Amino acid sequence: MKYLFRLLLATLLLTAVQASAQSRLRIPAKGAECEKWVAGAFAKGKVPPFSFVCGGVPSGKTIADWKYTAETLPAAERNVTERVYTYTDPATGLAVECRVKTFADFNAMEWVLRFRNTSEGNTPKIEQVKVVDITPESTAKGAFLLHYADGSHVSKADFHARTRELAVGDVHSMHPQGGRSSSHAFPFFNVQLPTGGMVVAIGWTGNWKADIARPAANAVSVATGMKNLAAYLLPGEEIRTPSTAMLLWQGDDRMDGQNLLRRFLLAHHHPTADGKPAVFPICSSFNYGDPAPCNEYTCMTADYATALVKRYKQFGLLPQVFWLDAGWYSKAADWKNGYNWANTVGNWSVDSVRFPQGLGPVADEVHRAGCKFMVWFEPERVMKDSDWAVQHPEFMLDASGKAAQPGWVKRGSVDSFLFNLGDPVARTWFCEQIAKLIRDNRIDYYRQDFNIDPEGFWYANDQPDRVGICEIRYIEGLYAFWDYLRAEFPGLVIDNCASGGRRIDLESTSRSAPLWRTDYNYGEPIGYQCHTYGLNMWLPVHGTGTHKSDAFTFRSSLSATIIYNWKISNADSSIPEMQRRMAEFAAVRPYFYEDYYPLTGYGDMTGDDIWLAYQLLRPSDQTGYVVAFRRDLSTEEQKVVHFRGLEPEATYVLENADNDDRVEATGRQLMDGFTMSIGQPRSSLLIKYGKK
């Protein structure tokens, strides 16, 4: 695969900052040469580009003298070389393994640390672990910028683009809230120097931390790791840490780095299904949104669900996947006694009254229609009066840190247990239970929600001087569970929700995708435009729902995947309009996997009085789309935008999806400035373009 941006960071240097030792290493000009860089950075007798403190002593003072081994692993992935560097302290028996990957098709590298106790006694306390501890430098004049984003926090500003200029002495620290990796903070960022930059992606579906500082006029330091880790290891014990990927880019345009990341994720951190890159589906709900006391799908029945599938087929509205969300399990429909979908998790048996033969008959009807069947689960949060809590209290973590007590009948988030995925016995049982539900109910795709902050459970159950161990074991167990499902069901696709987009990171995107990226104000189109605009800068694959079929609302929800939450039984719904929107999305959808450019700036995009526009570009054939919105309070009928990535001398044809308007312009003219017109507020444009 050829890439538009060749990474020639001639002036970008990398310095491993380790206590009293420093080694300056030049970033290679080509991705294939990253192997040489790694060989130098992790050479025997050198201080490697990670750091930690063990027993109060910084690793940089001693690690160059530890026992050292290096091993190149057999190739497991095309264009990827993987090496394992191991450093063992002869005094304490602590072994540190750094597993490093380099990517010949990208100017990229990533690594993860593992600590192992090879002695017969406890190790000294390990703390201040920086999985990556490096300092990019530039001698060129210009600003040093940090580009980052909000995480999900139920706001129009979810995934909002942020930029901070770093002055000498500045330190910018980031970490999520509550233990979910993209809650309020986002584990992807782009450090821009005057001559290029480095995009960083952190893989840890828990409490990661990143510190970006400017220690000198010509340098920016980058450190990543866990937010809380201060623990000794038991004899024979081993732990892993967050992974971190780094991609280097050249030039003065941050979007070169952003698009490099999008391509990298698709090439090397995208899930597979049946041995091929997974295509995350176009979904339809089962007529989502019934009146009170119905809540989510607590009023759904087998007969109603199968009838709806037939109705979707009758009107030519079949999706790729039918999506059954929360409320299909025992007690969820018992609203008279105060139960609902949320306070009955842990009762993981199908409601036998509403679904007397399980969910299988619904799955069969879906399959007869030529579609797949996806079902919602939230197995990690377990209500204290639920079946799982009563049957296996020994598998539960309580936020008090005390042993789980079955039989508690209070309801609410504080009255939940957290299933202990860090316990291998509990996790095996957990895996088998979920696999049986998938198999028995003929479920094709698995949706996992997570509506609780796990941080308090983890830290309450850590032993003295073992802070972070419970979290590590839990996250290791989560990955083991997802990997088990993917091995057990090779065609399975995993939707990762977590209260709407609160578990997005490098490790989770390797196994899943957020098909419901935020819980912000279901169906409010302005916010949805903002979310697409911001999150597209980092991820190629994410989705949300659309509740109406008018062009403005529908286009506000565009992304690589979508959920049609239409009410096809309502008199005010238009079947032909829905059909037009589905055809429109089928045409636009492939371009969300290509390059992305915001066209209306990086500032505050949440106002109701502005335009918002973005461009999708397939570099290989120079085709794409522009999506534009004139919002409700905007007084501007016209907006000038500057296309990106076009061939200056080529002639392009632009077509309006809403009428027969066609114009021609050169790539240079479009990049110098193209005037778009929308006559009415709360209206949109969808423009297809391509070389003549």
XYZ file of C-alpha atoms in Angstrom, residues 162-485:
324
model
C -8.267 20.836 21.552
C -4.898 22.501 20.967
C -2.413 23.872 23.482
C 0.761 25.730 22.649
C 3.484 24.551 25.003
C 5.757 27.182 26.478
C 9.066 26.281 28.115
C 8.293 24.824 31.537
C 4.709 23.813 30.692
C 3.406 20.387 31.683
C 0.134 18.999 30.339
C -1.178 15.891 32.114
C -4.047 13.722 30.894
C -5.881 10.754 32.369
C -9.466 9.459 32.249
C -11.990 9.654 35.041
C -13.305 6.638 36.910
C -11.315 3.894 35.206
C -12.816 3.871 31.686
C -10.194 4.778 29.126
C -11.977 7.557 27.182
C -14.169 9.002 29.914
C -13.500 12.766 29.930
C -10.032 12.267 28.394
C -8.879 10.627 25.186
C -5.813 8.341 24.876
C -4.691 9.655 21.482
C -2.761 12.893 20.916
C -0.512 14.606 18.385
C 2.654 16.468 19.392
C 3.470 18.980 16.657
C 6.954 20.451 16.296
C 7.915 23.116 13.739
C 9.051 20.491 11.222
C 6.629 17.631 11.864
C 5.368 15.688 14.787
C 4.488 12.482 16.573
C 1.050 10.944 17.043
C 0.748 8.856 20.196
C -1.871 6.167 20.847
C -2.177 4.533 24.267
C -3.586 1.056 24.719
C -5.056 0.544 28.181
C -8.781 0.138 28.822
C -8.387 1.495 32.341
C -6.593 4.366 34.046
C -3.771 5.421 31.727
C -1.760 8.604 32.138
C 0.168 10.858 29.776
C 2.451 13.779 30.643
C 3.543 16.100 27.842
C 6.005 18.806 28.858
C 8.371 21.308 27.299
C 11.541 21.079 29.373
C 13.624 23.210 26.997
C 13.194 25.572 24.062
C 13.962 22.850 21.524
C 12.297 19.824 23.143
C 9.026 18.232 24.207
C 9.009 15.278 26.574
C 6.364 12.552 26.301
C 5.689 9.996 29.030
C 2.887 7.414 29.154
C 1.898 4.763 31.654
C -0.672 3.775 34.292
C -2.204 6.447 36.471
C -1.752 4.405 39.656
C 0.859 1.702 40.034
C 2.964 1.316 43.163
C 3.357 -2.332 44.038
C 5.809 -5.094 44.851
C 5.579 -8.396 43.000
C 5.226 -11.793 44.621
C 7.610 -14.617 43.712
C 6.932 -15.724 40.142
C 4.374 -12.948 39.573
C 4.176 -11.083 36.253
C 2.216 -7.986 35.232
C 1.757 -6.034 32.006
C 1.418 -2.297 31.473
C -0.275 -0.078 28.868
C 0.942 -0.329 25.285
C 1.921 2.798 23.379
C 2.259 3.392 19.642
C 4.145 6.339 18.131
C 3.819 7.518 14.520
C 6.125 10.161 13.096
C 5.062 12.605 10.406
C 6.638 15.504 8.524
C 5.439 18.955 7.520
C 3.394 21.744 9.036
C -0.115 20.261 8.790
C -1.379 18.292 11.757
C -3.848 16.388 9.530
C -0.918 14.573 7.922
C -0.396 12.967 11.310
C -4.084 12.435 11.973
C -4.641 10.631 8.665
C -1.501 8.581 9.218
C -3.039 7.374 12.497
C -6.353 6.509 10.833
C -4.535 4.405 8.224
C -2.345 2.777 10.846
C -5.356 1.728 12.915
C -7.028 0.173 9.884
C -3.834 -1.618 8.864
C -2.649 -2.885 12.242
C -5.256 -2.336 14.959
C -8.538 -3.277 13.331
C -10.455 -6.432 14.350
C -10.916 -9.358 12.012
C -13.985 -11.499 11.370
C -13.637 -14.845 9.622
C -10.022 -14.011 8.896
C -10.748 -10.715 7.126
C -10.855 -7.107 8.336
C -14.180 -6.699 10.137
C -16.788 -4.492 8.491
C -18.770 -2.902 11.277
C -22.394 -3.061 10.256
C -25.302 -0.878 9.307
C -27.832 -1.630 12.019
C -31.529 -1.215 12.700
C -33.173 -1.323 16.064
C -36.471 -3.071 16.670
C -38.645 0.059 16.392
C -36.730 1.716 19.223
C -38.535 3.902 21.757
C -41.805 2.535 23.097
C -43.822 4.591 25.616
C -43.617 4.328 29.430
C -43.383 2.110 31.332
C -41.390 0.456 28.550
C -37.697 1.183 28.916
C -35.158 0.258 26.229
C -36.454 -3.216 25.173
C -38.231 -4.231 28.357
C -41.559 -4.511 26.453
C -40.150 -6.424 23.491
C -41.579 -9.881 22.804
C -40.604 -12.606 20.365
C -43.778 -12.117 18.314
C -43.341 -8.353 18.114
C -39.668 -8.651 17.122
C -40.294 -11.172 14.352
C -43.197 -9.088 13.034
C -40.939 -6.044 12.847
C -38.296 -7.927 10.883
C -40.968 -8.870 8.348
C -42.131 -5.254 8.193
C -38.603 -3.964 7.540
C -38.284 -6.538 4.754
C -41.692 -5.595 3.307
C -40.627 -1.964 2.861
C -37.101 -2.616 1.597
C -35.489 -1.266 4.756
C -33.407 -4.278 5.762
C -30.107 -3.416 7.461
C -27.063 -5.631 7.754
C -27.790 -6.253 11.424
C -30.826 -6.184 13.672
C -29.838 -4.829 17.064
C -31.630 -5.984 20.238
C -30.571 -3.721 23.072
C -31.065 -3.865 26.833
C -34.024 -5.427 28.603
C -34.437 -8.935 27.150
C -33.438 -10.739 30.373
C -35.236 -11.866 33.513
C -37.018 -9.277 35.714
C -36.239 -6.357 33.371
C -39.942 -6.071 32.414
C -41.180 -6.152 36.019
C -41.796 -2.390 36.216
C -44.547 -2.774 38.826
C -41.905 -3.813 41.347
C -39.457 -1.101 40.371
C -37.311 -3.111 38.001
C -35.987 -1.985 34.619
C -33.168 -2.805 32.204
C -30.519 -1.085 34.327
C -31.145 -2.559 37.775
C -31.527 -6.172 36.657
C -28.099 -6.781 35.087
C -26.733 -10.015 36.471
C -29.958 -11.863 35.639
C -28.474 -13.330 32.484
C -31.241 -15.649 31.435
C -33.717 -14.821 28.678
C -37.131 -13.639 29.940
C -39.187 -16.811 29.526
C -42.525 -14.955 29.454
C -41.684 -12.618 26.575
C -39.349 -15.052 24.824
C -40.630 -18.547 25.733
C -38.163 -20.254 23.360
C -35.311 -17.874 24.044
C -34.037 -15.401 21.484
C -33.445 -18.130 18.903
C -36.754 -17.666 17.036
C -35.999 -13.960 16.652
C -32.510 -14.795 15.378
C -34.007 -17.285 12.921
C -36.348 -14.649 11.464
C -33.464 -12.201 11.191
C -31.366 -14.808 9.395
C -34.202 -15.673 7.016
C -34.238 -12.010 6.043
C -30.529 -12.255 5.175
C -29.354 -10.197 8.161
C -27.261 -10.718 11.280
C -28.449 -10.581 14.881
C -26.701 -8.481 17.559
C -27.635 -8.525 21.248
C -26.757 -6.193 24.112
C -24.972 -7.439 27.252
C -23.566 -5.742 30.323
C -21.997 -8.627 32.219
C -19.345 -6.806 34.258
C -21.828 -4.772 36.328
C -23.766 -7.137 38.599
C -26.662 -5.950 40.768
C -26.431 -7.210 44.327
C -29.830 -8.912 44.228
C -29.283 -10.539 40.828
C -28.869 -14.210 39.969
C -25.130 -14.020 39.363
C -24.506 -12.216 42.656
C -26.505 -14.790 44.623
C -25.031 -17.796 42.814
C -21.379 -16.720 42.898
C -20.594 -14.056 45.497
C -16.991 -15.263 45.443
C -16.665 -13.903 41.878
C -17.693 -10.365 42.842
C -15.700 -7.260 43.752
C -17.411 -4.904 46.188
C -16.536 -1.213 46.247
C -16.080 -1.385 50.022
C -13.212 -3.821 49.574
C -14.980 -6.344 51.756
C -16.084 -9.779 50.641
C -19.210 -9.730 48.495
C -22.414 -10.237 50.432
C -25.305 -11.837 48.493
C -28.918 -10.966 49.144
C -28.655 -7.172 49.206
C -31.824 -5.741 47.689
C -31.011 -2.044 47.359
C -30.872 -0.835 43.788
C -28.711 1.753 42.071
C -25.191 2.040 40.740
C -23.620 2.013 44.236
C -25.414 -1.238 44.911
C -23.653 -3.093 42.159
C -20.813 -5.533 42.295
C -18.071 -5.614 39.700
C -17.494 -9.074 38.279
C -13.887 -9.993 39.027
C -12.393 -10.605 35.598
C -8.984 -10.681 37.248
C -9.775 -14.017 38.897
C -8.936 -16.798 36.384
C -11.550 -19.179 37.825
C -14.248 -16.497 37.741
C -13.236 -15.450 34.224
C -13.456 -19.014 32.897
C -16.991 -19.298 34.271
C -17.827 -15.856 32.859
C -16.544 -16.792 29.391
C -18.532 -20.013 29.357
C -21.768 -18.301 30.433
C -21.596 -15.614 27.751
C -20.529 -18.107 25.080
C -23.487 -20.342 25.949
C -25.910 -17.423 25.617
C -24.422 -16.503 22.242
C -24.535 -20.068 21.006
C -27.974 -21.026 22.354
C -29.615 -17.862 21.050
C -27.889 -17.931 17.660
C -26.373 -14.479 18.183
C -23.995 -13.259 15.473
C -22.617 -10.032 16.928
C -21.943 -9.159 20.564
C -22.599 -5.727 22.093
C -20.908 -5.022 25.441
C -21.958 -2.077 27.563
C -20.340 -0.963 30.841
C -22.305 1.594 32.865
C -20.179 1.843 35.984
C -16.853 3.390 36.966
C -14.582 0.504 38.003
C -11.831 2.571 39.609
C -13.284 2.480 43.123
C -13.717 -1.286 42.993
C -10.124 -1.803 41.885
C -8.485 0.384 44.488
C -10.714 -0.834 47.321
C -9.535 -4.386 46.621
C -5.803 -3.693 46.314
C -3.648 -5.103 49.086
C -1.306 -2.819 51.096
C 1.681 -1.720 48.996
C 0.068 -3.360 45.950
C -1.722 -0.383 44.382
C -2.699 -1.053 40.783
C -2.541 -4.863 40.841
C -6.329 -5.319 40.909
C -6.714 -2.994 37.908
C -3.966 -4.761 35.974
C -5.480 -8.184 36.573
C -8.914 -6.874 35.610
C -7.750 -5.322 32.337
C -5.720 -8.433 31.481
C -8.902 -10.438 32.139
C -11.018 -8.161 29.951
C -8.638 -8.651 27.022
C -8.560 -12.396 27.668
C -12.388 -12.478 27.594
C -12.657 -10.536 24.325
C -9.939 -12.677 22.773
C -11.734 -15.823 23.940
C -14.964 -14.714 22.244
